[in-house]
PDB file of C-alpha atoms and ligand atoms in Angstrom:
ATOM      1  CA  MET A   1      14.221 -16.156  -8.386  1.00  0.00           C
ATOM      2  CA  THR A   2      14.438 -13.861  -5.214  1.00  0.00           C
ATOM      3  CA  PRO A   3      11.250 -13.542  -2.826  1.00  0.00           C
ATOM      4  CA  ILE A   4       9.338 -10.561  -2.915  1.00  0.00           C
ATOM      5  CA  TYR A   5       8.664  -8.663   0.315  1.00  0.00           C
ATOM      6  CA  ASP A   6       5.950  -6.397   0.132  1.00  0.00           C
ATOM      7  CA  LEU A   7       5.565  -4.537   3.651  1.00  0.00           C
ATOM      8  CA  HIS A   8       3.185  -2.004   3.460  1.00  0.00           C
ATOM      9  CA  CYS A   9      -0.532  -2.464   2.538  1.00  0.00           C
ATOM     10  CA  HIS A  10      -3.937  -1.610   3.316  1.00  0.00           C
ATOM     11  CA  SER A  11      -7.201  -3.802   3.777  1.00  0.00           C
ATOM     12  CA  PHE A  12     -10.917  -2.399   4.348  1.00  0.00           C
ATOM     13  CA  TYR A  13      -9.957  -2.146   8.132  1.00  0.00           C
ATOM     14  CA  SER A  14      -8.799   1.412   7.383  1.00  0.00           C
ATOM     15  CA  ASP A  15      -9.058   2.762   4.115  1.00  0.00           C
ATOM     16  CA  GLY A  16      -8.044   0.102   1.466  1.00  0.00           C
ATOM     17  CA  ILE A  17     -10.801  -1.567  -0.541  1.00  0.00           C
ATOM     18  CA  LEU A  18     -10.212  -5.331   0.125  1.00  0.00           C
ATOM     19  CA  SER A  19     -10.667  -7.799   2.718  1.00  0.00           C
ATOM     20  CA  PRO A  20      -7.832  -9.375   4.573  1.00  0.00           C
ATOM     21  CA  ASN A  21      -8.500 -12.447   2.455  1.00  0.00           C
ATOM     22  CA  ASP A  22      -8.670 -10.812  -0.747  1.00  0.00           C
ATOM     23  CA  LEU A  23      -5.660  -9.126  -0.153  1.00  0.00           C
ATOM     24  CA  VAL A  24      -3.747 -11.930   0.878  1.00  0.00           C
ATOM     25  CA  SER A  25      -4.938 -13.960  -2.675  1.00  0.00           C
ATOM     26  CA  ARG A  26      -3.960 -10.612  -4.659  1.00  0.00           C
ATOM     27  CA  ALA A  27      -0.574 -10.699  -2.751  1.00  0.00           C
ATOM     28  CA  LYS A  28      -0.294 -14.581  -3.812  1.00  0.00           C
ATOM     29  CA  ALA A  29      -1.342 -13.970  -7.315  1.00  0.00           C
ATOM     30  CA  HIS A  30       1.296 -11.203  -7.546  1.00  0.00           C
ATOM     31  CA  ASN A  31       3.979 -13.572  -6.509  1.00  0.00           C
ATOM     32  CA  VAL A  32       4.697 -11.899  -2.906  1.00  0.00           C
ATOM     33  CA  SER A  33       6.112 -14.417  -0.541  1.00  0.00           C
ATOM     34  CA  TYR A  34       6.121 -12.077   2.534  1.00  0.00           C
ATOM     35  CA  LEU A  35       3.323  -9.636   3.161  1.00  0.00           C
ATOM     36  CA  ALA A  36       2.770  -7.109   6.051  1.00  0.00           C
ATOM     37  CA  LEU A  37      -0.519  -5.787   6.627  1.00  0.00           C
ATOM     38  CA  THR A  38      -0.113  -2.308   7.596  1.00  0.00           C
ATOM     39  CA  ASP A  39      -3.504  -0.428   8.223  1.00  0.00           C
ATOM     40  CA  HIS A  40      -3.732   3.044   9.651  1.00  0.00           C
ATOM     41  CA  ASP A  41      -3.524   2.862  13.282  1.00  0.00           C
ATOM     42  CA  THR A  42      -5.417  -0.415  13.494  1.00  0.00           C
ATOM     43  CA  THR A  43      -4.684  -4.126  13.697  1.00  0.00           C
ATOM     44  CA  GLN A  44      -7.878  -5.568  13.129  1.00  0.00           C
ATOM     45  CA  GLY A  45      -6.989  -7.159  10.204  1.00  0.00           C
ATOM     46  CA  ILE A  46      -4.149  -9.010  11.002  1.00  0.00           C
ATOM     47  CA  ALA A  47      -5.812 -12.312  12.524  1.00  0.00           C
ATOM     48  CA  VAL A  48      -7.822 -12.952   9.676  1.00  0.00           C
ATOM     49  CA  ALA A  49      -4.862 -12.150   7.167  1.00  0.00           C
ATOM     50  CA  GLN A  50      -2.691 -14.703   9.019  1.00  0.00           C
ATOM     51  CA  LYS A  51      -5.076 -17.367   8.810  1.00  0.00           C
ATOM     52  CA  ALA A  52      -5.548 -16.745   5.082  1.00  0.00           C
ATOM     53  CA  ALA A  53      -1.763 -16.469   4.463  1.00  0.00           C
ATOM     54  CA  LYS A  54      -1.180 -19.504   6.126  1.00  0.00           C
ATOM     55  CA  ASP A  55      -3.528 -21.232   3.601  1.00  0.00           C
ATOM     56  CA  GLU A  56      -2.048 -19.480   0.785  1.00  0.00           C
ATOM     57  CA  GLY A  57       1.457 -20.442   1.671  1.00  0.00           C
ATOM     58  CA  ILE A  58       2.411 -16.905   2.326  1.00  0.00           C
ATOM     59  CA  ASP A  59       3.986 -15.175   5.636  1.00  0.00           C
ATOM     60  CA  LEU A  60       2.031 -12.695   6.925  1.00  0.00           C
ATOM     61  CA  ILE A  61       4.020 -10.218   9.245  1.00  0.00           C
ATOM     62  CA  PRO A  62       1.911  -8.358  11.527  1.00  0.00           C
ATOM     63  CA  GLY A  63       2.213  -4.568  11.143  1.00  0.00           C
ATOM     64  CA  ILE A  64       0.911  -1.052  11.324  1.00  0.00           C
ATOM     65  CA  GLU A  65       1.117   2.216   9.898  1.00  0.00           C
ATOM     66  CA  PHE A  66       0.836   4.897  12.707  1.00  0.00           C
ATOM     67  CA  SER A  67      -0.020   8.743  12.178  1.00  0.00           C
ATOM     68  CA  THR A  68       2.218  11.230  13.810  1.00  0.00           C
ATOM     69  CA  GLN A  69       3.233  14.740  13.428  1.00  0.00           C
ATOM     70  CA  TRP A  70       6.783  16.434  12.931  1.00  0.00           C
ATOM     71  CA  TYR A  71       6.948  19.892  13.209  1.00  0.00           C
ATOM     72  CA  GLY A  72       3.131  20.314  12.158  1.00  0.00           C
ATOM     73  CA  ARG A  73       3.265  17.630   9.254  1.00  0.00           C
ATOM     74  CA  GLY A  74       1.387  14.425   9.057  1.00  0.00           C
ATOM     75  CA  ILE A  75       3.939  11.753   8.919  1.00  0.00           C
ATOM     76  CA  HIS A  76       3.446   7.877   9.165  1.00  0.00           C
ATOM     77  CA  ILE A  77       5.594   5.426  10.901  1.00  0.00           C
ATOM     78  CA  VAL A  78       5.091   1.847   9.983  1.00  0.00           C
ATOM     79  CA  GLY A  79       5.813  -0.737  12.685  1.00  0.00           C
ATOM     80  CA  LEU A  80       6.631  -4.133  11.530  1.00  0.00           C
ATOM     81  CA  ASN A  81       6.617  -7.523  12.995  1.00  0.00           C
ATOM     82  CA  ILE A  82       4.834  -6.454  16.179  1.00  0.00           C
ATOM     83  CA  ASP A  83       3.497  -8.557  18.936  1.00  0.00           C
ATOM     84  CA  LEU A  84      -0.355  -7.660  18.742  1.00  0.00           C
ATOM     85  CA  ASP A  85      -0.741  -8.563  22.629  1.00  0.00           C
ATOM     86  CA  ALA A  86       1.676  -6.118  23.861  1.00  0.00           C
ATOM     87  CA  GLU A  87       0.434  -3.727  26.043  1.00  0.00           C
ATOM     88  CA  SER A  88       2.176  -0.922  24.550  1.00  0.00           C
ATOM     89  CA  LEU A  89       0.688  -1.592  21.012  1.00  0.00           C
ATOM     90  CA  ILE A  90      -2.850  -2.343  22.766  1.00  0.00           C
ATOM     91  CA  ASN A  91      -2.516   1.368  24.535  1.00  0.00           C
ATOM     92  CA  GLY A  92      -1.154   3.104  21.558  1.00  0.00           C
ATOM     93  CA  VAL A  93      -4.018   1.779  19.246  1.00  0.00           C
ATOM     94  CA  ALA A  94      -6.731   2.707  22.076  1.00  0.00           C
ATOM     95  CA  LYS A  95      -5.026   6.346  22.082  1.00  0.00           C
ATOM     96  CA  GLN A  96      -4.977   6.673  18.404  1.00  0.00           C
ATOM     97  CA  GLU A  97      -8.596   5.617  17.949  1.00  0.00           C
ATOM     98  CA  ASN A  98      -9.710   8.427  20.341  1.00  0.00           C
ATOM     99  CA  SER A  99      -7.311  10.916  18.529  1.00  0.00           C
ATOM    100  CA  ARG A 100      -8.736  10.012  15.042  1.00  0.00           C
ATOM    101  CA  GLU A 101     -12.215  10.364  16.417  1.00  0.00           C
ATOM    102  CA  GLN A 102     -11.333  13.915  18.017  1.00  0.00           C
ATOM    103  CA  ARG A 103      -9.818  14.520  14.491  1.00  0.00           C
ATOM    104  CA  ALA A 104     -12.693  14.034  12.677  1.00  0.00           C
ATOM    105  CA  ARG A 105     -14.956  16.127  14.811  1.00  0.00           C
ATOM    106  CA  ALA A 106     -12.350  18.944  14.273  1.00  0.00           C
ATOM    107  CA  ILE A 107     -12.262  18.333  10.475  1.00  0.00           C
ATOM    108  CA  ALA A 108     -16.101  18.778  10.271  1.00  0.00           C
ATOM    109  CA  GLU A 109     -16.093  21.745  12.164  1.00  0.00           C
ATOM    110  CA  ARG A 110     -13.443  23.398   9.881  1.00  0.00           C
ATOM    111  CA  LEU A 111     -15.468  22.248   6.968  1.00  0.00           C
ATOM    112  CA  ALA A 112     -18.747  23.487   8.680  1.00  0.00           C
ATOM    113  CA  ALA A 113     -16.938  26.949   8.831  1.00  0.00           C
ATOM    114  CA  LYS A 114     -16.536  26.680   5.025  1.00  0.00           C
ATOM    115  CA  GLY A 115     -20.229  26.215   4.494  1.00  0.00           C
ATOM    116  CA  TYR A 116     -20.307  22.505   4.548  1.00  0.00           C
ATOM    117  CA  ASP A 117     -22.512  21.232   7.211  1.00  0.00           C
ATOM    118  CA  GLY A 118     -22.907  17.826   8.397  1.00  0.00           C
ATOM    119  CA  ALA A 119     -19.508  16.420   7.514  1.00  0.00           C
ATOM    120  CA  TYR A 120     -19.404  14.211  10.436  1.00  0.00           C
ATOM    121  CA  GLN A 121     -22.520  12.335   9.744  1.00  0.00           C
ATOM    122  CA  GLY A 122     -21.750  12.529   6.047  1.00  0.00           C
ATOM    123  CA  ALA A 123     -18.415  11.013   6.526  1.00  0.00           C
ATOM    124  CA  GLN A 124     -19.859   8.242   8.731  1.00  0.00           C
ATOM    125  CA  LYS A 125     -21.902   6.889   5.754  1.00  0.00           C
ATOM    126  CA  TYR A 126     -18.935   6.055   3.966  1.00  0.00           C
ATOM    127  CA  SER A 127     -16.542   4.941   6.941  1.00  0.00           C
ATOM    128  CA  GLY A 128     -18.625   1.616   7.876  1.00  0.00           C
ATOM    129  CA  SER A 129     -16.844  -0.206  10.660  1.00  0.00           C
ATOM    130  CA  GLU A 130     -13.556   1.812   9.750  1.00  0.00           C
ATOM    131  CA  LEU A 131     -12.075   4.465  11.588  1.00  0.00           C
ATOM    132  CA  LEU A 132     -12.945   8.191  10.154  1.00  0.00           C
ATOM    133  CA  GLY A 133     -10.352   9.205   7.763  1.00  0.00           C
ATOM    134  CA  ARG A 134      -9.900  11.947   5.301  1.00  0.00           C
ATOM    135  CA  PRO A 135     -10.852   9.893   2.481  1.00  0.00           C
ATOM    136  CA  HIS A 136     -14.327   9.325   3.944  1.00  0.00           C
ATOM    137  CA  PHE A 137     -14.727  13.158   4.332  1.00  0.00           C
ATOM    138  CA  ALA A 138     -13.385  13.265   0.573  1.00  0.00           C
ATOM    139  CA  LYS A 139     -16.138  11.121  -0.546  1.00  0.00           C
ATOM    140  CA  TYR A 140     -18.889  13.404   1.422  1.00  0.00           C
ATOM    141  CA  LEU A 141     -17.588  16.267  -0.206  1.00  0.00           C
ATOM    142  CA  VAL A 142     -17.915  14.785  -3.840  1.00  0.00           C
ATOM    143  CA  GLU A 143     -21.369  13.591  -2.634  1.00  0.00           C
ATOM    144  CA  ILE A 144     -22.490  17.328  -1.894  1.00  0.00           C
ATOM    145  CA  GLY A 145     -21.215  18.601  -5.124  1.00  0.00           C
ATOM    146  CA  ALA A 146     -18.769  20.662  -3.109  1.00  0.00           C
ATOM    147  CA  VAL A 147     -15.762  19.013  -5.554  1.00  0.00           C
ATOM    148  CA  LYS A 148     -15.995  16.637  -8.527  1.00  0.00           C
ATOM    149  CA  SER A 149     -13.660  14.230  -7.398  1.00  0.00           C
ATOM    150  CA  VAL A 150     -11.689  12.752  -4.455  1.00  0.00           C
ATOM    151  CA  ALA A 151      -8.445  14.022  -5.722  1.00  0.00           C
ATOM    152  CA  GLN A 152     -10.062  17.305  -5.724  1.00  0.00           C
ATOM    153  CA  ALA A 153     -11.342  17.247  -2.232  1.00  0.00           C
ATOM    154  CA  PHE A 154      -8.118  16.635  -1.193  1.00  0.00           C
ATOM    155  CA  LYS A 155      -6.565  19.263  -3.385  1.00  0.00           C
ATOM    156  CA  ARG A 156      -8.858  21.555  -2.054  1.00  0.00           C
ATOM    157  CA  TYR A 157      -9.846  21.115   1.520  1.00  0.00           C
ATOM    158  CA  LEU A 158      -7.887  17.746   2.894  1.00  0.00           C
ATOM    159  CA  GLY A 159      -4.619  17.737   1.671  1.00  0.00           C
ATOM    160  CA  ALA A 160      -1.465  19.160   3.340  1.00  0.00           C
ATOM    161  CA  GLY A 161      -1.889  22.491   4.605  1.00  0.00           C
ATOM    162  CA  LYS A 162      -5.503  22.902   3.205  1.00  0.00           C
ATOM    163  CA  VAL A 163      -8.445  23.651   5.976  1.00  0.00           C
ATOM    164  CA  GLY A 164      -9.137  19.923   6.936  1.00  0.00           C
ATOM    165  CA  ASP A 165      -5.535  18.867   7.213  1.00  0.00           C
ATOM    166  CA  VAL A 166      -5.771  18.475  10.897  1.00  0.00           C
ATOM    167  CA  LYS A 167      -2.893  16.728  12.676  1.00  0.00           C
ATOM    168  CA  GLN A 168      -2.364  18.274  16.104  1.00  0.00           C
ATOM    169  CA  MET A 169      -3.975  15.219  17.219  1.00  0.00           C
ATOM    170  CA  TRP A 170      -1.206  12.906  16.366  1.00  0.00           C
ATOM    171  CA  PRO A 171       1.745  11.984  18.920  1.00  0.00           C
ATOM    172  CA  ASP A 172       5.298  12.746  18.198  1.00  0.00           C
ATOM    173  CA  PHE A 173       7.952  10.107  17.072  1.00  0.00           C
ATOM    174  CA  ASP A 174       9.003   9.151  20.466  1.00  0.00           C
ATOM    175  CA  GLU A 175       5.990   8.119  21.464  1.00  0.00           C
ATOM    176  CA  VAL A 176       4.935   6.115  18.484  1.00  0.00           C
ATOM    177  CA  ILE A 177       8.225   4.747  17.984  1.00  0.00           C
ATOM    178  CA  GLY A 178       8.094   3.593  21.985  1.00  0.00           C
ATOM    179  CA  TRP A 179       4.684   1.514  21.112  1.00  0.00           C
ATOM    180  CA  ILE A 180       6.294  -0.154  18.380  1.00  0.00           C
ATOM    181  CA  LYS A 181       9.714  -1.312  19.991  1.00  0.00           C
ATOM    182  CA  GLY A 182       7.418  -1.981  23.376  1.00  0.00           C
ATOM    183  CA  ALA A 183       5.823  -4.427  21.096  1.00  0.00           C
ATOM    184  CA  GLY A 184       9.207  -5.980  19.714  1.00  0.00           C
ATOM    185  CA  GLY A 185       8.596  -4.258  16.297  1.00  0.00           C
ATOM    186  CA  VAL A 186      10.823  -2.224  14.036  1.00  0.00           C
ATOM    187  CA  ALA A 187      10.050   1.143  13.283  1.00  0.00           C
ATOM    188  CA  VAL A 188       9.976   2.276   9.665  1.00  0.00           C
ATOM    189  CA  LEU A 189       9.796   5.707   8.258  1.00  0.00           C
ATOM    190  CA  ALA A 190       7.042   5.343   5.746  1.00  0.00           C
ATOM    191  CA  HIS A 191       7.137   6.754   2.030  1.00  0.00           C
ATOM    192  CA  PRO A 192       9.948   9.491   2.654  1.00  0.00           C
ATOM    193  CA  ASP A 193       9.348  10.979  -0.784  1.00  0.00           C
ATOM    194  CA  LYS A 194       5.494  11.690  -0.460  1.00  0.00           C
ATOM    195  CA  TYR A 195       5.845  14.378   2.185  1.00  0.00           C
ATOM    196  CA  ASP A 196       6.567  16.823  -0.436  1.00  0.00           C
ATOM    197  CA  MET A 197       9.741  18.206   1.516  1.00  0.00           C
ATOM    198  CA  THR A 198      13.175  19.499   0.620  1.00  0.00           C
ATOM    199  CA  ARG A 199      15.987  17.165   0.680  1.00  0.00           C
ATOM    200  CA  THR A 200      17.396  19.187   3.600  1.00  0.00           C
ATOM    201  CA  LYS A 201      14.033  18.892   5.380  1.00  0.00           C
ATOM    202  CA  LEU A 202      13.659  15.539   4.823  1.00  0.00           C
ATOM    203  CA  ARG A 203      17.404  14.756   6.214  1.00  0.00           C
ATOM    204  CA  LEU A 204      16.439  16.692   9.368  1.00  0.00           C
ATOM    205  CA  LEU A 205      13.320  14.663   9.391  1.00  0.00           C
ATOM    206  CA  THR A 206      15.309  11.477   9.171  1.00  0.00           C
ATOM    207  CA  ALA A 207      17.916  12.392  11.771  1.00  0.00           C
ATOM    208  CA  ASP A 208      14.909  13.115  14.406  1.00  0.00           C
ATOM    209  CA  PHE A 209      13.390   9.701  13.170  1.00  0.00           C
ATOM    210  CA  ALA A 210      16.627   7.918  13.765  1.00  0.00           C
ATOM    211  CA  GLU A 211      17.247   9.840  17.126  1.00  0.00           C
ATOM    212  CA  ALA A 212      14.181   8.752  18.393  1.00  0.00           C
ATOM    213  CA  GLY A 213      14.678   5.065  17.599  1.00  0.00           C
ATOM    214  CA  GLY A 214      13.385   4.487  14.468  1.00  0.00           C
ATOM    215  CA  GLU A 215      15.550   1.529  12.848  1.00  0.00           C
ATOM    216  CA  ALA A 216      14.450   1.931   8.946  1.00  0.00           C
ATOM    217  CA  ILE A 217      13.283   3.756   6.136  1.00  0.00           C
ATOM    218  CA  GLU A 218      11.164   2.608   3.106  1.00  0.00           C
ATOM    219  CA  VAL A 219      13.595   3.067   0.336  1.00  0.00           C
ATOM    220  CA  ILE A 220      10.883   1.884  -2.200  1.00  0.00           C
ATOM    221  CA  SER A 221       7.100   2.822  -2.101  1.00  0.00           C
ATOM    222  CA  GLY A 222       5.345   1.582  -4.977  1.00  0.00           C
ATOM    223  CA  LYS A 223       6.496   2.140  -8.511  1.00  0.00           C
ATOM    224  CA  GLN A 224       8.734   5.183  -8.082  1.00  0.00           C
ATOM    225  CA  LYS A 225      10.726   7.527 -10.477  1.00  0.00           C
ATOM    226  CA  ALA A 226      14.231   6.059 -11.662  1.00  0.00           C
ATOM    227  CA  GLY A 227      16.973   7.032  -9.100  1.00  0.00           C
ATOM    228  CA  LEU A 228      14.612   7.595  -6.323  1.00  0.00           C
ATOM    229  CA  ALA A 229      15.537   4.264  -4.254  1.00  0.00           C
ATOM    230  CA  THR A 230      19.406   4.836  -4.617  1.00  0.00           C
ATOM    231  CA  ASP A 231      18.638   8.551  -3.440  1.00  0.00           C
ATOM    232  CA  MET A 232      16.682   7.101  -0.651  1.00  0.00           C
ATOM    233  CA  GLN A 233      19.054   4.634   0.241  1.00  0.00           C
ATOM    234  CA  ARG A 234      22.043   7.220   0.834  1.00  0.00           C
ATOM    235  CA  ILE A 235      19.554   8.734   3.505  1.00  0.00           C
ATOM    236  CA  ALA A 236      19.163   5.435   4.966  1.00  0.00           C
ATOM    237  CA  ASP A 237      23.124   5.159   4.932  1.00  0.00           C
ATOM    238  CA  MET A 238      23.517   8.692   6.487  1.00  0.00           C
ATOM    239  CA  PHE A 239      21.798   7.753   9.479  1.00  0.00           C
ATOM    240  CA  GLY A 240      22.681   3.903   9.904  1.00  0.00           C
ATOM    241  CA  LEU A 241      18.886   3.151   9.060  1.00  0.00           C
ATOM    242  CA  HIS A 242      17.825  -0.321   7.331  1.00  0.00           C
ATOM    243  CA  SER A 243      15.843  -0.219   4.330  1.00  0.00           C
ATOM    244  CA  SER A 244      12.511  -1.192   3.425  1.00  0.00           C
ATOM    245  CA  CYS A 245       9.940  -1.737   0.729  1.00  0.00           C
ATOM    246  CA  GLY A 246       6.436  -2.221  -0.205  1.00  0.00           C
ATOM    247  CA  SER A 247       3.791  -0.992  -2.496  1.00  0.00           C
ATOM    248  CA  ASP A 248       1.276   1.091   0.003  1.00  0.00           C
ATOM    249  CA  PHE A 249      -1.655  -0.502  -1.818  1.00  0.00           C
ATOM    250  CA  HIS A 250      -4.999   0.472  -1.217  1.00  0.00           C
ATOM    251  CA  SER A 251      -7.171  -0.802  -4.063  1.00  0.00           C
ATOM    252  CA  PRO A 252      -7.181  -2.714  -7.757  1.00  0.00           C
ATOM    253  CA  GLY A 253      -6.862  -0.396 -10.541  1.00  0.00           C
ATOM    254  CA  GLN A 254      -3.897   2.156  -9.084  1.00  0.00           C
ATOM    255  CA  PRO A 255      -0.853   0.447 -10.864  1.00  0.00           C
ATOM    256  CA  TRP A 256       1.546   2.404  -9.418  1.00  0.00           C
ATOM    257  CA  GLN A 257       0.788   1.127  -6.075  1.00  0.00           C
ATOM    258  CA  GLU A 258      -0.037  -2.819  -6.844  1.00  0.00           C
ATOM    259  CA  LEU A 259       0.929  -5.719  -4.738  1.00  0.00           C
ATOM    260  CA  GLY A 260       4.732  -6.445  -5.040  1.00  0.00           C
ATOM    261  CA  ALA A 261       4.991  -4.641  -7.787  1.00  0.00           C
ATOM    262  CA  PHE A 262       8.030  -2.678  -7.624  1.00  0.00           C
ATOM    263  CA  GLU A 263      11.788  -2.796  -8.214  1.00  0.00           C
ATOM    264  CA  ALA A 264      14.369  -4.818  -6.607  1.00  0.00           C
ATOM    265  CA  MET A 265      16.066  -3.167  -3.275  1.00  0.00           C
ATOM    266  CA  PRO A 266      19.486  -1.127  -3.743  1.00  0.00           C
ATOM    267  CA  LYS A 267      22.295  -3.604  -4.135  1.00  0.00           C
ATOM    268  CA  ASN A 268      24.011  -2.025  -0.562  1.00  0.00           C
ATOM    269  CA  ALA A 269      20.850  -1.873   1.293  1.00  0.00           C
ATOM    270  CA  ARG A 270      20.442  -3.741   4.738  1.00  0.00           C
ATOM    271  CA  PRO A 271      16.827  -5.353   4.167  1.00  0.00           C
ATOM    272  CA  VAL A 272      14.503  -4.420   7.301  1.00  0.00           C
ATOM    273  CA  TRP A 273      13.712  -8.390   7.448  1.00  0.00           C
ATOM    274  CA  GLU A 274      17.281  -9.078   8.779  1.00  0.00           C
ATOM    275  CA  PHE A 275      15.525  -7.970  12.157  1.00  0.00           C
ATOM    276  CA  TRP A 276      13.282 -10.782  12.152  1.00  0.00           C
ATOM    277  CA  SER A 277      14.743 -13.542   9.968  1.00  0.00           C
ATOM    278  CA  THR A 278      17.839 -14.969  11.373  1.00  0.00           C
TER     279      THR A 278
HETATM  280  P1  LIG B   1      -5.812   9.706   6.984  1.00  0.00           P
HETATM  281  O1  LIG B   1      -5.054   8.638   7.625  1.00  0.00           O
HETATM  282  O2  LIG B   1      -7.490   9.981   7.587  1.00  0.00           O
HETATM  283  O3  LIG B   1      -5.013  11.289   7.233  1.00  0.00           O
HETATM  284  O4  LIG B   1      -5.787   9.727   5.571  1.00  0.00           O
HETATM  285  C1  LIG B   1      -4.753   9.512   4.823  1.00  0.00           C
HETATM  286  C2  LIG B   1      -5.055   8.656   3.478  1.00  0.00           C
HETATM  287  O5  LIG B   1      -5.620   9.734   2.494  1.00  0.00           O
HETATM  288  C3  LIG B   1      -3.822   7.968   2.711  1.00  0.00           C
HETATM  289  O6  LIG B   1      -3.889   7.080   3.439  1.00  0.00           O
HETATM  290  C4  LIG B   1      -4.619   7.836   1.188  1.00  0.00           C
HETATM  291  O7  LIG B   1      -5.416   6.992   1.359  1.00  0.00           O
HETATM  292  C5  LIG B   1      -5.579   9.261   1.302  1.00  0.00           C
HETATM  293  N1  LIG B   1      -5.266  10.511   0.573  1.00  0.00           N
HETATM  294  C6  LIG B   1      -4.120  11.155   0.988  1.00  0.00           C
HETATM  295  N2  LIG B   1      -3.888  11.981   0.146  1.00  0.00           N
HETATM  296  C7  LIG B   1      -4.741  11.977  -1.111  1.00  0.00           C
HETATM  297  C8  LIG B   1      -4.865  12.660  -2.153  1.00  0.00           C
HETATM  298  N3  LIG B   1      -4.364  13.634  -2.536  1.00  0.00           N
HETATM  299  N4  LIG B   1      -5.781  11.936  -2.971  1.00  0.00           N
HETATM  300  C9  LIG B   1      -6.483  10.912  -2.268  1.00  0.00           C
HETATM  301  N5  LIG B   1      -6.307  10.256  -1.318  1.00  0.00           N
HETATM  302  C10 LIG B   1      -5.449  10.678  -0.610  1.00  0.00           C
HETATM  303 ZN1  LIG B   2      -4.139   4.857   3.428  1.00  0.00          ZN
HETATM  304 FE1  LIG B   3       1.210   6.450   4.762  1.00  0.00          FE
HETATM  305 FE1  LIG B   4      -0.052   3.251   3.519  1.00  0.00          FE
END
């Protein structure tokens, strides 16, 4: 049996539900041999996850998922096999933390203009020790009855192009890829099919990503429709990128993004782990 690599998932240090310990146990139960923890803009969970992984006998690859922007769209870049002590990474994470805080205030202001006051404090109730993100605002909007569900909150107020979709704070590709490479890591364009772009736009995006020093693209992100991996592999080949795969797991009960539960890499793919395993 070929080992399963799941190179994209979240713990409760960003917007996931599970602790790093529970995440690692769940990965083990789903036969994952190599797991990368890639929380949004933070590496807080990595040390604990590494210890747990050692106990479970699986390999934990230190990772992160950075928020960036490209022509006014929010784009995610995953950094894999990063050195947590690298100065470039530490500075990058600190800068993102600050940007996330500024962004949360901007989202709250915009929601206030729509008649929903107190969103900053409201969202904070749900964030605990996490950095404030759109999911916390979504929960607040549900709480005050502005919407019926988190999904509806994104659809009406927080999703791409909506009033609370603030991404002006995020850095561009060059900066983020610089942080990742400065930490000896590999920069991976996350879930390319989830940006709601035409194929032409997606190719432009990938070209810019490769030009900025990006090295890989997620050809597989969770359970996806037949043929998509092959399609994404074509884009990888077009720009000489390696291929990555991951579930983007956030919480149990979402079978389309379950740890380790996705198809094998396309046959001709050059897997991203070639960068760190010899
Ligand atoms: P943020 O990092 O604050 O921009 O929040 C991004 C996170 O919001 C994603 O990682 C998802 O967990 C969540 N999210 C994005 N779009 C939706 C949606 N349409 N419905 C529910 N959750 C979403
Ligand atoms: Zn997330
Ligand atoms: Fe993402
Ligand atoms: Fe993610």
